[in-house]
mmCIF file of C-alpha atoms in Angstrom:
data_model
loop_
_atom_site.group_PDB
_atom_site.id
_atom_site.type_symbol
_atom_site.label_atom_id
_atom_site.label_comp_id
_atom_site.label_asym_id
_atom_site.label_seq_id
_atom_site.Cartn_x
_atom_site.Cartn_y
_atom_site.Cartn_z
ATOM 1 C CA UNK A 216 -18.879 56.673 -24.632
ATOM 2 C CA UNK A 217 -22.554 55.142 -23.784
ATOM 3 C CA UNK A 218 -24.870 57.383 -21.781
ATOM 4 C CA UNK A 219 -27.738 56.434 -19.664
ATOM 5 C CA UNK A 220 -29.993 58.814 -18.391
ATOM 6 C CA UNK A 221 -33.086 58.998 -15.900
ATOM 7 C CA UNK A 222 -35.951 61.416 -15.667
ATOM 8 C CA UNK A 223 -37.622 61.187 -11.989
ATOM 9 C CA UNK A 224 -40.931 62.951 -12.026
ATOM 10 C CA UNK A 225 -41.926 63.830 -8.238
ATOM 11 C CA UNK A 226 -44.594 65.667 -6.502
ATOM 12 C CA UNK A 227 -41.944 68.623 -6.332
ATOM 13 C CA UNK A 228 -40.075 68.946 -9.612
ATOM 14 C CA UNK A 229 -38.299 66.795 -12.076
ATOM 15 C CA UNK A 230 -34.524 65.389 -10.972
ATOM 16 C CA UNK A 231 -32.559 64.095 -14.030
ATOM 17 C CA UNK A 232 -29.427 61.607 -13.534
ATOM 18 C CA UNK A 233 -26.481 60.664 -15.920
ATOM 19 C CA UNK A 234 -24.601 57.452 -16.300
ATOM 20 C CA UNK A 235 -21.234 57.550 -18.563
ATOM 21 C CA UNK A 236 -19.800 54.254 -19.676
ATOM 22 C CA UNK A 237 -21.096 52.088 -16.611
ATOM 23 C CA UNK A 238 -19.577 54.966 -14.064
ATOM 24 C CA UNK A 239 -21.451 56.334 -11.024
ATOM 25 C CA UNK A 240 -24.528 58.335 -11.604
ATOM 26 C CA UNK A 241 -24.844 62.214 -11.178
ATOM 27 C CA UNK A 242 -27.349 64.139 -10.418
ATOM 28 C CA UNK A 243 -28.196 67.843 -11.793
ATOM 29 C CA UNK A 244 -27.971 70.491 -8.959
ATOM 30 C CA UNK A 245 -31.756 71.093 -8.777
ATOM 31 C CA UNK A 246 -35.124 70.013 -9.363
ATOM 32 C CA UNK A 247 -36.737 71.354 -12.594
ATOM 33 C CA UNK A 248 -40.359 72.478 -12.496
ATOM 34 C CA UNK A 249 -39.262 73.235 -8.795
ATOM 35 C CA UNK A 250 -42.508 72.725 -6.751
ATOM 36 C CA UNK A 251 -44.839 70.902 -10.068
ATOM 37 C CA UNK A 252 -45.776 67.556 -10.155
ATOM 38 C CA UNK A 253 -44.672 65.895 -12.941
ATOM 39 C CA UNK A 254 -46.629 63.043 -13.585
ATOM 40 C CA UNK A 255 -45.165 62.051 -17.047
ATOM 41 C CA UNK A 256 -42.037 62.248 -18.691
ATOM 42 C CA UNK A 257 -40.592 60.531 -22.129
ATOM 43 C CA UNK A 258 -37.723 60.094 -23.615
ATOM 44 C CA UNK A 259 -37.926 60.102 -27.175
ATOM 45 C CA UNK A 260 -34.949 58.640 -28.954
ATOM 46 C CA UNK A 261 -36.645 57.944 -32.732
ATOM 47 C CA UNK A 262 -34.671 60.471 -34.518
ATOM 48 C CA UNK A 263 -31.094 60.357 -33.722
ATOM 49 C CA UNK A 264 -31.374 63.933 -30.887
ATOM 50 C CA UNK A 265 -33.045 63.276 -28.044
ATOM 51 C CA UNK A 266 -36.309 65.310 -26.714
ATOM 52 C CA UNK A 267 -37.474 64.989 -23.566
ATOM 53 C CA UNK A 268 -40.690 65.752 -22.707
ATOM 54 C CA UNK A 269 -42.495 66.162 -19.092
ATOM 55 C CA UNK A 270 -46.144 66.883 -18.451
ATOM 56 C CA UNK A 271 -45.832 69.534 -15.537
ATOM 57 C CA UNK A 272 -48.336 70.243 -12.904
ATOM 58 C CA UNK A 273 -48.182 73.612 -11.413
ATOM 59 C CA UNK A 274 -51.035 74.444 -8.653
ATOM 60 C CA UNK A 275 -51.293 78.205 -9.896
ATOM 61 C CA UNK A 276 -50.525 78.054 -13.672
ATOM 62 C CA UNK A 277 -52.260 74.739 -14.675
ATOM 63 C CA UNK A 278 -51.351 71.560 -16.300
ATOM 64 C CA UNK A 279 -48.827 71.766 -19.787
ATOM 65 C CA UNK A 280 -46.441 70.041 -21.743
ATOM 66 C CA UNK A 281 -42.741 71.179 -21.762
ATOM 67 C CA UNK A 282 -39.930 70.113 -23.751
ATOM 68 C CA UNK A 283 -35.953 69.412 -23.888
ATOM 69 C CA UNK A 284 -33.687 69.452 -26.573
ATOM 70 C CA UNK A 285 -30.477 69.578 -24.261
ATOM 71 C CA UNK A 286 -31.035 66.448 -22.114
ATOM 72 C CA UNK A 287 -32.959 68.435 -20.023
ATOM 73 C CA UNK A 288 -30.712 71.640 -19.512
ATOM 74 C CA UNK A 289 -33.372 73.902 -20.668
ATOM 75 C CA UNK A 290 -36.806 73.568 -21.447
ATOM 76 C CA UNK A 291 -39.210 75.113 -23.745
ATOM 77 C CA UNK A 292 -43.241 75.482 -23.465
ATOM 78 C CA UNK A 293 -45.814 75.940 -26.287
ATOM 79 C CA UNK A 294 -47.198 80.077 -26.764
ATOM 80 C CA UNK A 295 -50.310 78.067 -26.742
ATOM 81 C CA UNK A 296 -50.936 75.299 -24.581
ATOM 82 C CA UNK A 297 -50.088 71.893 -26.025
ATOM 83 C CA UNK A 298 -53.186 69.938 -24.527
ATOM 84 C CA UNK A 299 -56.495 71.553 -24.479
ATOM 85 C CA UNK A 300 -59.836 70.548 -24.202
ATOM 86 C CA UNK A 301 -62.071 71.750 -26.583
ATOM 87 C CA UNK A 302 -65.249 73.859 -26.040
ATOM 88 C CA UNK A 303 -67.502 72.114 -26.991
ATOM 89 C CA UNK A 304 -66.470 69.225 -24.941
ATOM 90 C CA UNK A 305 -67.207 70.809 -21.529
ATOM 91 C CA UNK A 306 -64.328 69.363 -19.822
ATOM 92 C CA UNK A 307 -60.899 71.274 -18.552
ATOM 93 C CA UNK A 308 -57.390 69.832 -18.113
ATOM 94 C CA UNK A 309 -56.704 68.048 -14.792
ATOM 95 C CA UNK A 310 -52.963 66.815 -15.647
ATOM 96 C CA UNK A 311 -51.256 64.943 -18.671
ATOM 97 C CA UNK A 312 -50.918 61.118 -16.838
ATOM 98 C CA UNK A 313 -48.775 59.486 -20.315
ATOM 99 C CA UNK A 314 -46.353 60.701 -22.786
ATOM 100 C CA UNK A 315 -45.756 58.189 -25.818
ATOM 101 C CA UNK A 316 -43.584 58.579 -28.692
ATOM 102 C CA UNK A 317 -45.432 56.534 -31.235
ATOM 103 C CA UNK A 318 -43.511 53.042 -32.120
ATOM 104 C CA UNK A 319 -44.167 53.680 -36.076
ATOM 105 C CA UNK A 320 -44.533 57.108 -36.605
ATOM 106 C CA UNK A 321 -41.535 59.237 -36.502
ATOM 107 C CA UNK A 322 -42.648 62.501 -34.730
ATOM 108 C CA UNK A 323 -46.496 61.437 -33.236
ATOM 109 C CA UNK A 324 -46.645 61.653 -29.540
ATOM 110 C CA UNK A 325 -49.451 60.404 -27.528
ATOM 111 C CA UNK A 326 -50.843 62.200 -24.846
ATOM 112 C CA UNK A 327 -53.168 60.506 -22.390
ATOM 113 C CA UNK A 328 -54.992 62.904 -19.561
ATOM 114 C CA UNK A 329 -57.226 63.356 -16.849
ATOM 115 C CA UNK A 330 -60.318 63.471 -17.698
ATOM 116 C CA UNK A 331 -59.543 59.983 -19.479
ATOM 117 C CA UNK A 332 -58.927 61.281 -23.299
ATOM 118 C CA UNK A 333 -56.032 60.723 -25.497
ATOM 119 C CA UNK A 334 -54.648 63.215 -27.493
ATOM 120 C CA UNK A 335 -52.359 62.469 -30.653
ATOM 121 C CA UNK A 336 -49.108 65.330 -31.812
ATOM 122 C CA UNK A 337 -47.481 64.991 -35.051
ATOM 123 C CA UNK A 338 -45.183 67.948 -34.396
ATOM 124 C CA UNK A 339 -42.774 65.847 -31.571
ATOM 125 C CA UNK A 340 -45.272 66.800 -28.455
ATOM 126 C CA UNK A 341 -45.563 70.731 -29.421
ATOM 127 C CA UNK A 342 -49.311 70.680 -30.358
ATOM 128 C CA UNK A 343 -51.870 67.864 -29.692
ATOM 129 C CA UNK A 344 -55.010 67.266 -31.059
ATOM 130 C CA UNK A 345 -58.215 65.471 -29.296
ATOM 131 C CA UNK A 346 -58.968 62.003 -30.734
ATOM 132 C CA UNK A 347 -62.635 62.004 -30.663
ATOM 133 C CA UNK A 348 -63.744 59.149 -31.129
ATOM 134 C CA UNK A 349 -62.527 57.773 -27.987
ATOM 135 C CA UNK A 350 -63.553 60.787 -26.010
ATOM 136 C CA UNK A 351 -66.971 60.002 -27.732
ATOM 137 C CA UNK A 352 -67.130 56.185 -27.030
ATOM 138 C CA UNK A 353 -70.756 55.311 -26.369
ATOM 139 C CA UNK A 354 -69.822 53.470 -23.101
ATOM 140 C CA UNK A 355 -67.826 57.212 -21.460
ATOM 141 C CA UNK A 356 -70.568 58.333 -19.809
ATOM 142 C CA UNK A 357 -70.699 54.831 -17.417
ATOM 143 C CA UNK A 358 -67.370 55.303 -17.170
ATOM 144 C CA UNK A 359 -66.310 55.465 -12.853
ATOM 145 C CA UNK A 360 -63.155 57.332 -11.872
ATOM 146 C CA UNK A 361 -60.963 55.276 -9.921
ATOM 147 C CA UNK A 362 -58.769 56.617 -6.580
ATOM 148 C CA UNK A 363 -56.732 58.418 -8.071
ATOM 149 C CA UNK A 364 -59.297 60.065 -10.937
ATOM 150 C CA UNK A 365 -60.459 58.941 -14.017
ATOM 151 C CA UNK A 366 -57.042 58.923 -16.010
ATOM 152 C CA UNK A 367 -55.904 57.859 -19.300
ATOM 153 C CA UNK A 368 -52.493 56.287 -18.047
ATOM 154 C CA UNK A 369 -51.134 54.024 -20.585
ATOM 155 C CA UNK A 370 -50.997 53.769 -24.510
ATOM 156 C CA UNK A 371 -49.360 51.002 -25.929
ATOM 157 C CA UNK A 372 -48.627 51.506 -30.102
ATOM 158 C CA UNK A 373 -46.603 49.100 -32.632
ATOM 159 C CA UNK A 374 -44.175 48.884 -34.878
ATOM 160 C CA UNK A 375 -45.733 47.181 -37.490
ATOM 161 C CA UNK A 376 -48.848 48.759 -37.640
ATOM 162 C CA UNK A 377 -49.575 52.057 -36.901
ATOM 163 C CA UNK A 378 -52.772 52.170 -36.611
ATOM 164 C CA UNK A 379 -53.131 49.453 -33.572
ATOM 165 C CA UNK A 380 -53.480 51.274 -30.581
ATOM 166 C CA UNK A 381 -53.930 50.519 -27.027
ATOM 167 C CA UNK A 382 -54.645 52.719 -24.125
ATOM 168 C CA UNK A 383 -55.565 51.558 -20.566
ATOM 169 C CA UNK A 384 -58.063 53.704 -18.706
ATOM 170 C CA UNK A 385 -58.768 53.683 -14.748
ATOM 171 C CA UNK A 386 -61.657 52.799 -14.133
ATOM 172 C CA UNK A 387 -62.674 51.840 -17.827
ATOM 173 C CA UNK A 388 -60.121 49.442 -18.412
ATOM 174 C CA UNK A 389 -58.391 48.896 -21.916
ATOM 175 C CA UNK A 390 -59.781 50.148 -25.357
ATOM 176 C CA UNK A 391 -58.461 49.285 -29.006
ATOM 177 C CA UNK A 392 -58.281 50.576 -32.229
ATOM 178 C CA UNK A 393 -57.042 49.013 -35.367
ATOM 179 C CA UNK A 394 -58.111 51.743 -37.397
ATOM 180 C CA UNK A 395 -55.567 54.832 -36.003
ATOM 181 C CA UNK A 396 -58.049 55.751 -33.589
ATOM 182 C CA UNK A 397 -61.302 56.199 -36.110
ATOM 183 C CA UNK A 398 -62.660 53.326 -33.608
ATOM 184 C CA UNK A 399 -62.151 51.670 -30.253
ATOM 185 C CA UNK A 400 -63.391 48.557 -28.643
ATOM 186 C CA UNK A 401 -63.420 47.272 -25.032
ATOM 187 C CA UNK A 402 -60.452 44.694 -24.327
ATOM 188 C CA UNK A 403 -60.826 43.253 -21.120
ATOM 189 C CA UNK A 404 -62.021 39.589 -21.229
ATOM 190 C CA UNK A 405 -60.533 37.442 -18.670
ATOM 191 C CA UNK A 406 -59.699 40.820 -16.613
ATOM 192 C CA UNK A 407 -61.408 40.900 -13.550
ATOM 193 C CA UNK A 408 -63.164 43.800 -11.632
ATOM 194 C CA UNK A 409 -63.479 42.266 -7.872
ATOM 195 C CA UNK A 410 -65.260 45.197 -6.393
ATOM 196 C CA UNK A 411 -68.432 45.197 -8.940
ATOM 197 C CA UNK A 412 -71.483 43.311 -8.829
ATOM 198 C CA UNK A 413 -70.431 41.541 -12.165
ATOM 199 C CA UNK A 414 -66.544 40.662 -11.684
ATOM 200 C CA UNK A 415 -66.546 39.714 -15.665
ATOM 201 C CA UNK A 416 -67.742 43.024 -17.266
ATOM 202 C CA UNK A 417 -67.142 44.299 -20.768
ATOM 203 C CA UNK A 418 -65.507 47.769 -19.382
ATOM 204 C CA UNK A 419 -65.164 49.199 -16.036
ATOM 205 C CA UNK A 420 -61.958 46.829 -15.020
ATOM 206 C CA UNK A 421 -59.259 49.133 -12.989
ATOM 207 C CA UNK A 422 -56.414 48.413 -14.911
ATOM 208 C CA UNK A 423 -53.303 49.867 -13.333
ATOM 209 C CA UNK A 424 -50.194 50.105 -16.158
ATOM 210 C CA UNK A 425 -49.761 47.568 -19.050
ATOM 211 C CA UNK A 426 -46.180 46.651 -20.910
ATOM 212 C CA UNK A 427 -45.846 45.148 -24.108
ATOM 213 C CA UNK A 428 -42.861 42.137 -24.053
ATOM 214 C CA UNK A 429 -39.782 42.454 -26.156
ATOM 215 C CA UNK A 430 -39.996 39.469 -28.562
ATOM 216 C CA UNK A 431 -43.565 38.898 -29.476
ATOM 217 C CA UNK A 432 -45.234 42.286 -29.837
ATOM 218 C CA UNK A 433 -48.516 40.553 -29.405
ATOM 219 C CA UNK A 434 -47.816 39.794 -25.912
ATOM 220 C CA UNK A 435 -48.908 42.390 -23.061
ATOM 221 C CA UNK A 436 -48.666 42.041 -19.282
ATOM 222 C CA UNK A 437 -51.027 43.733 -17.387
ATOM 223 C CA UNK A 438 -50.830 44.935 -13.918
ATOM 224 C CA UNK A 439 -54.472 45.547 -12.439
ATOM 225 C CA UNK A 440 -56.059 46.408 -9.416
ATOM 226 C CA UNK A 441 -56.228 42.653 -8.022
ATOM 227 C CA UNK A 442 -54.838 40.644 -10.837
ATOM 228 C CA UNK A 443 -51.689 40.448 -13.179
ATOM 229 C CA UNK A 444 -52.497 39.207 -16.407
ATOM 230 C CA UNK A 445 -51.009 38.495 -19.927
ATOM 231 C CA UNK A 446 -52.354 38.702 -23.336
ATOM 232 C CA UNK A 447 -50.783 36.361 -26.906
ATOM 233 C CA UNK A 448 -53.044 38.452 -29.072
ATOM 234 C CA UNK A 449 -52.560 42.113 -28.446
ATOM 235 C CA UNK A 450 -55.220 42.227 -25.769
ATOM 236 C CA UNK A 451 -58.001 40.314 -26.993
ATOM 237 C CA UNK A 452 -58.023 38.017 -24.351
ATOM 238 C CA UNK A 453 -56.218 37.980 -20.904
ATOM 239 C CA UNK A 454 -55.044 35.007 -18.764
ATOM 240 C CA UNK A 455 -54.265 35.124 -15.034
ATOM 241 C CA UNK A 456 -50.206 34.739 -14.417
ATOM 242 C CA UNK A 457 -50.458 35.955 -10.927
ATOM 243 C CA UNK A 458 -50.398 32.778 -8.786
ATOM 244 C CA UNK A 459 -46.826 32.775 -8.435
ATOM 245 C CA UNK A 460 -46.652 36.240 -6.439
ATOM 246 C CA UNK A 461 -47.133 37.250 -2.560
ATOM 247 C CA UNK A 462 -49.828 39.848 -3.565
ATOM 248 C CA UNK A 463 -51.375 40.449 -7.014
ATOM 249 C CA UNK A 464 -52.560 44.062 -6.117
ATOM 250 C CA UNK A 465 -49.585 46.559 -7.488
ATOM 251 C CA UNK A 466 -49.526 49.521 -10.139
ATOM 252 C CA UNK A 467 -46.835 49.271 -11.934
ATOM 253 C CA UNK A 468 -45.186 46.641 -14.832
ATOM 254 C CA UNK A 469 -42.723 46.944 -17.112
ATOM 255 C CA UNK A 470 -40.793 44.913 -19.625
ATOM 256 C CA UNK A 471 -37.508 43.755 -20.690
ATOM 257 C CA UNK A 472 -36.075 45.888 -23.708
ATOM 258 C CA UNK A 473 -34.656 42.727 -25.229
ATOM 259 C CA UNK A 474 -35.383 39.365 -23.401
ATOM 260 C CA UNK A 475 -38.348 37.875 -24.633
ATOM 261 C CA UNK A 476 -41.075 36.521 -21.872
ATOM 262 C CA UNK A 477 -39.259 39.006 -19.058
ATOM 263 C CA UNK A 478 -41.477 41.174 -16.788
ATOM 264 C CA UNK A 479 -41.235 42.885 -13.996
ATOM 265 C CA UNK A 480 -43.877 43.973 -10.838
ATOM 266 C CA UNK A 481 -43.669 45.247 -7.645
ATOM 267 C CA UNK A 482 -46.180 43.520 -5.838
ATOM 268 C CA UNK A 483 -48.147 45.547 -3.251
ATOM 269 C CA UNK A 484 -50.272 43.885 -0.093
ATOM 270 C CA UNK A 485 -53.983 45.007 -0.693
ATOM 271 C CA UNK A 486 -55.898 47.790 -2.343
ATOM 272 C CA UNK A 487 -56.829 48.992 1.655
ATOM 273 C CA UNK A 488 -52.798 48.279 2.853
ATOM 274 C CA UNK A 489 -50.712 50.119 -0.173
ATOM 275 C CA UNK A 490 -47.104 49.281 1.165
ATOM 276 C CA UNK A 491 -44.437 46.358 -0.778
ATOM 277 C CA UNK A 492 -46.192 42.490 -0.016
ATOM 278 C CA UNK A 493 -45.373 41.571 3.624
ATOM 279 C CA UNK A 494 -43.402 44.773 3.980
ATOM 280 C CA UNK A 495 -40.383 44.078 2.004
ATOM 281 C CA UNK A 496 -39.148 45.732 -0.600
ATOM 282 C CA UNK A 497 -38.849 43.495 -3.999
ATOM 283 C CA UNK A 498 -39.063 43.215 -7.292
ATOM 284 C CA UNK A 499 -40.939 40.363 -9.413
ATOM 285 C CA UNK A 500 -39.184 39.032 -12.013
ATOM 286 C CA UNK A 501 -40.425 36.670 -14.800
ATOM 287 C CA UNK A 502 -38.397 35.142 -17.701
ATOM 288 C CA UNK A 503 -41.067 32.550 -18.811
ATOM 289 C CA UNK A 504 -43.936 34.978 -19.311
ATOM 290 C CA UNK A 505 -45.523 34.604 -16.083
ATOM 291 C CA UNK A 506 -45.915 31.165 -14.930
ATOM 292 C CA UNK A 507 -43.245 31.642 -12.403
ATOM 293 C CA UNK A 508 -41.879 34.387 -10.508
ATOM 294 C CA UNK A 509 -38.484 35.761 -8.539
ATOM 295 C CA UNK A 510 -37.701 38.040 -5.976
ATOM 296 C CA UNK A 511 -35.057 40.502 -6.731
ATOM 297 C CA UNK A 512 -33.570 41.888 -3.420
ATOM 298 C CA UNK A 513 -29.832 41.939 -3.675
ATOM 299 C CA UNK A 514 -28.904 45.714 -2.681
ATOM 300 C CA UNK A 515 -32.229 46.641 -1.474
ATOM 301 C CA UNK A 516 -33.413 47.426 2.035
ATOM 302 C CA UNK A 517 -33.117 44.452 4.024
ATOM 303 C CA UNK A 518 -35.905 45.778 6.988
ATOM 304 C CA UNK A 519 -39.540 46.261 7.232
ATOM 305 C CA UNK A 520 -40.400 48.666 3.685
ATOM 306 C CA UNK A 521 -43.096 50.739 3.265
ATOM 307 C CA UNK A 522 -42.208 52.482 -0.006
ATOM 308 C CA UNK A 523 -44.870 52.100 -2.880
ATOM 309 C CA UNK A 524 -44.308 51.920 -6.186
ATOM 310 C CA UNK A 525 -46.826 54.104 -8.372
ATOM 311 C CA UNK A 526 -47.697 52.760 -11.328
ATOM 312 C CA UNK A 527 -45.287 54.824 -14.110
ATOM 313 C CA UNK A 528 -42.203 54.195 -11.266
ATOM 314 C CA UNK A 529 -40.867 51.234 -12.427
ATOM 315 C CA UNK A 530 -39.464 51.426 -15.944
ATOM 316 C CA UNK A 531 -36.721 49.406 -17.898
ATOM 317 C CA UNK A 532 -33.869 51.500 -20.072
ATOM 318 C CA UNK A 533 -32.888 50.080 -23.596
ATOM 319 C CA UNK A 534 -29.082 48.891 -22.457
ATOM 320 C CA UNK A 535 -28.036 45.317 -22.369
ATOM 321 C CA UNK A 536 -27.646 44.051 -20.023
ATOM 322 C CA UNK A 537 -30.965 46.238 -18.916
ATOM 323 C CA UNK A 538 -30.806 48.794 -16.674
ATOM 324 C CA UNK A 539 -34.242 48.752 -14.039
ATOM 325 C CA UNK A 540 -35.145 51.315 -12.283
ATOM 326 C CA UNK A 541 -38.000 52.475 -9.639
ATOM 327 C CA UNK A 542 -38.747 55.321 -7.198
ATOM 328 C CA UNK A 543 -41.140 55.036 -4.601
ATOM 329 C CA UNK A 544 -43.303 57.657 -2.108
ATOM 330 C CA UNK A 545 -41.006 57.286 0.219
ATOM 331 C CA UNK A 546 -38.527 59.673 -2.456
ATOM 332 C CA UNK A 547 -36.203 56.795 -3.099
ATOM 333 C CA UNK A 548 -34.462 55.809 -6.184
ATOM 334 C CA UNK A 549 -33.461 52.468 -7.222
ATOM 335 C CA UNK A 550 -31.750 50.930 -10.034
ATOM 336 C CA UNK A 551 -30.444 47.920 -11.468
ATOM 337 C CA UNK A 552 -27.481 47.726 -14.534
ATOM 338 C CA UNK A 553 -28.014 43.954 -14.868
ATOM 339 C CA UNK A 554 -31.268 42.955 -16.116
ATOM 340 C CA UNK A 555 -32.529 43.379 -12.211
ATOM 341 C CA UNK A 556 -30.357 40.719 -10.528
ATOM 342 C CA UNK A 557 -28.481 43.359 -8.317
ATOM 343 C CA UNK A 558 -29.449 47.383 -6.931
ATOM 344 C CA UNK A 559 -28.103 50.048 -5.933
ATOM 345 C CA UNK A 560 -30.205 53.165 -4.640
ATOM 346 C CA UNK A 561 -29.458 56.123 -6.039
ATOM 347 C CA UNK A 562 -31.257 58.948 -4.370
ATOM 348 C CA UNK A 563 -32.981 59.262 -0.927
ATOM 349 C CA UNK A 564 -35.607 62.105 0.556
ATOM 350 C CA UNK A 565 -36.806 63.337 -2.461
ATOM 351 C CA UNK A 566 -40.223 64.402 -2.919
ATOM 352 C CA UNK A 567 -42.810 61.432 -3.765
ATOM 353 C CA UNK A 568 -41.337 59.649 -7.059
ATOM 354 C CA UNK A 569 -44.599 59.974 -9.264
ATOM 355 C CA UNK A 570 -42.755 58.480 -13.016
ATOM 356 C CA UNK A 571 -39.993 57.375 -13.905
ATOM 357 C CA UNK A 572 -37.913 57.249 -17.570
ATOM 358 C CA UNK A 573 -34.796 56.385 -18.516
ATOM 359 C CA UNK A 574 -33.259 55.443 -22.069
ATOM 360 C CA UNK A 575 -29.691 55.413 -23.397
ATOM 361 C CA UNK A 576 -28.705 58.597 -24.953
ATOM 362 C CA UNK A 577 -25.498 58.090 -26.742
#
């Protein structure tokens, strides 16, 4: 029996959806976190029982980290809470944006927050620790918060090495280490920052989400705000792929589990109009790393769309054929079981769809 299933993070709880052997998808009864935003979830599959994790958002209580060791039936939080600031830092937790399970490390879980700091766990998400030297960077205090806040929002790690890091920051754009984090340098040539003086700066780029492609680890697509982009050398340098699409402002991007050169976007029409590229609601599909592009429509709403996509709503399972999927603010859920060529929605009125996960489970 193969399982598939989805975590929906909204402004108003967590909804969680099964799959069983291609069937028809069920949801649970009610939200969890019932009236949090959950703004990250993961699902980490490294060591044979699922955990699921979800950064929770509650207006009275505060930001934390809860997990799953059910698939989601119950859920457990720390005695202590799992991401702190320290003292001496001067800084309090806004939200938890990212939860990574580390490519190479069974157990270490990234944690990337608002204010823009990553924190590293080696305990499965339980406990994190601060990684300091990022949070110390000499170039933090120029750093801008973007629209949404100054948030950590992406970490990209590898399976080969694992101590080659990437995290994407709005507005400070991406940062590398090579060194597990002892060290981080700005990675943003060729990424552009239209709404500075200096378009072409070393940080300060409003990068939006970044996905690493399934057969040449080196390879990253880049989402940003104006501009999608692709790096051959983990980052180093970034080329425009873009021209191909109705709007290059969007948030999100995501990757193909298995087919190499495969990306996906959801274009949106301008930083000052955030609704789907001349009101209709598509997906972007590449299979030749981004010097062309296709609309994927088939099964989704036909008339004008104003739905956007946030920038951890579109994700990619680890079936094949792929299953996409992607929730917008308009509380619908989408998803594809064959690599994106066909939809089908799956839920309707929920709260806004802040993140979305999904991963086969069995």
């Amino acid at each position: 029996m193969t399982e598939v299933l989805l975590a929906v993070g909204t402004r108003k709880g967590l909804f969680i959806g099964r799959r069983r052997d291609h069937g028809s998808w069920e949801f649970d009864d009610s939200p969890y976190f019932n009236a949090q935003a959950v703004y990250s979830v993961a699902i980490d599959t490294r060591e044979g029982r699922p955990r699921l994790l979800a950064g929770g958002d509650s207006a009275h209580w505060g930001p934390s980290v809860f997990h799953s060791d059910d698939l989601g039936r119950t859920w457990t939080e720390p005695p202590r809470p799992a991401v702190k600031f320290p003292k001496d830092t001067g800084a309090s937790l806004e939200r938890v944006w990212q939860l990574h399970p580390a490519a190479a490390e069974p157990g270490v879980v990234y944690a990337g927050t608002e204010p823009a700091a990553l924190y590293r766990s080696e305990d499965r998400g339980e406990s994190f620790e601060l990684v300091r030297p990022l949070w110390e960077h000499p170039t933090r205090s120029r750093w801008v918060p973007g629209g949404g806040g100054e948030g950590l929002h992406t970490v990209i790690t590898d399976a080969r090495d694992a101590k080659a890091v990437t995290v994407a920051v709005s507005t400070a754009g991406v940062f590398r280490s090579t060194d597990g984090g002892a060290s981080w340098a700005p990675s943003n040539s060729g990424v552009s920052a239209v709404f500075l003086p200096d378009p072409n700066p070393e940080f300060g780029q409003c990068v939006h989400k970044i996905a690493k492609d399934a057969g040449d680890p080196d390879r990253l697509y880049l989402q940003n705000h104006w501009g999608v982009y692709r790096s051959d050398d983990a980052g180093a340098h970034w080329t425009d792929i873009g021209a191909d699409l109705p709007s290059t402002f969007g948030f999100a991007v995501a990757a193909h589990p298995h087919r190499a050169e495969t990306a996906y976007v959801f274009p949106i029409n301008a930083d000052a109009d955030r609704v789907p590229a001349e009101h209709r609601c598509r997906v972007f599909r590449t299979a030749d790393a981004g010097r062309t592009w296709e609309p994927l429509s088939k099964g989704l709403p036909g008339e004008d769309h104003y739905g956007t996509v946030l920038r951890d709503a579109l994700c990619t399972d680890d079936a094949d054929p792929a299953g996409v999927y992607f929730g917008n603010r308009n509380g619908e859920v989408f998803a594809s079981a064959d690599d994106g060529d066909s939809w089908q929605q799956l839920a309707s009125h929920l709260p806004d769809v802040l993140c979305v996960r999904a991963a086969v489970i069995g």
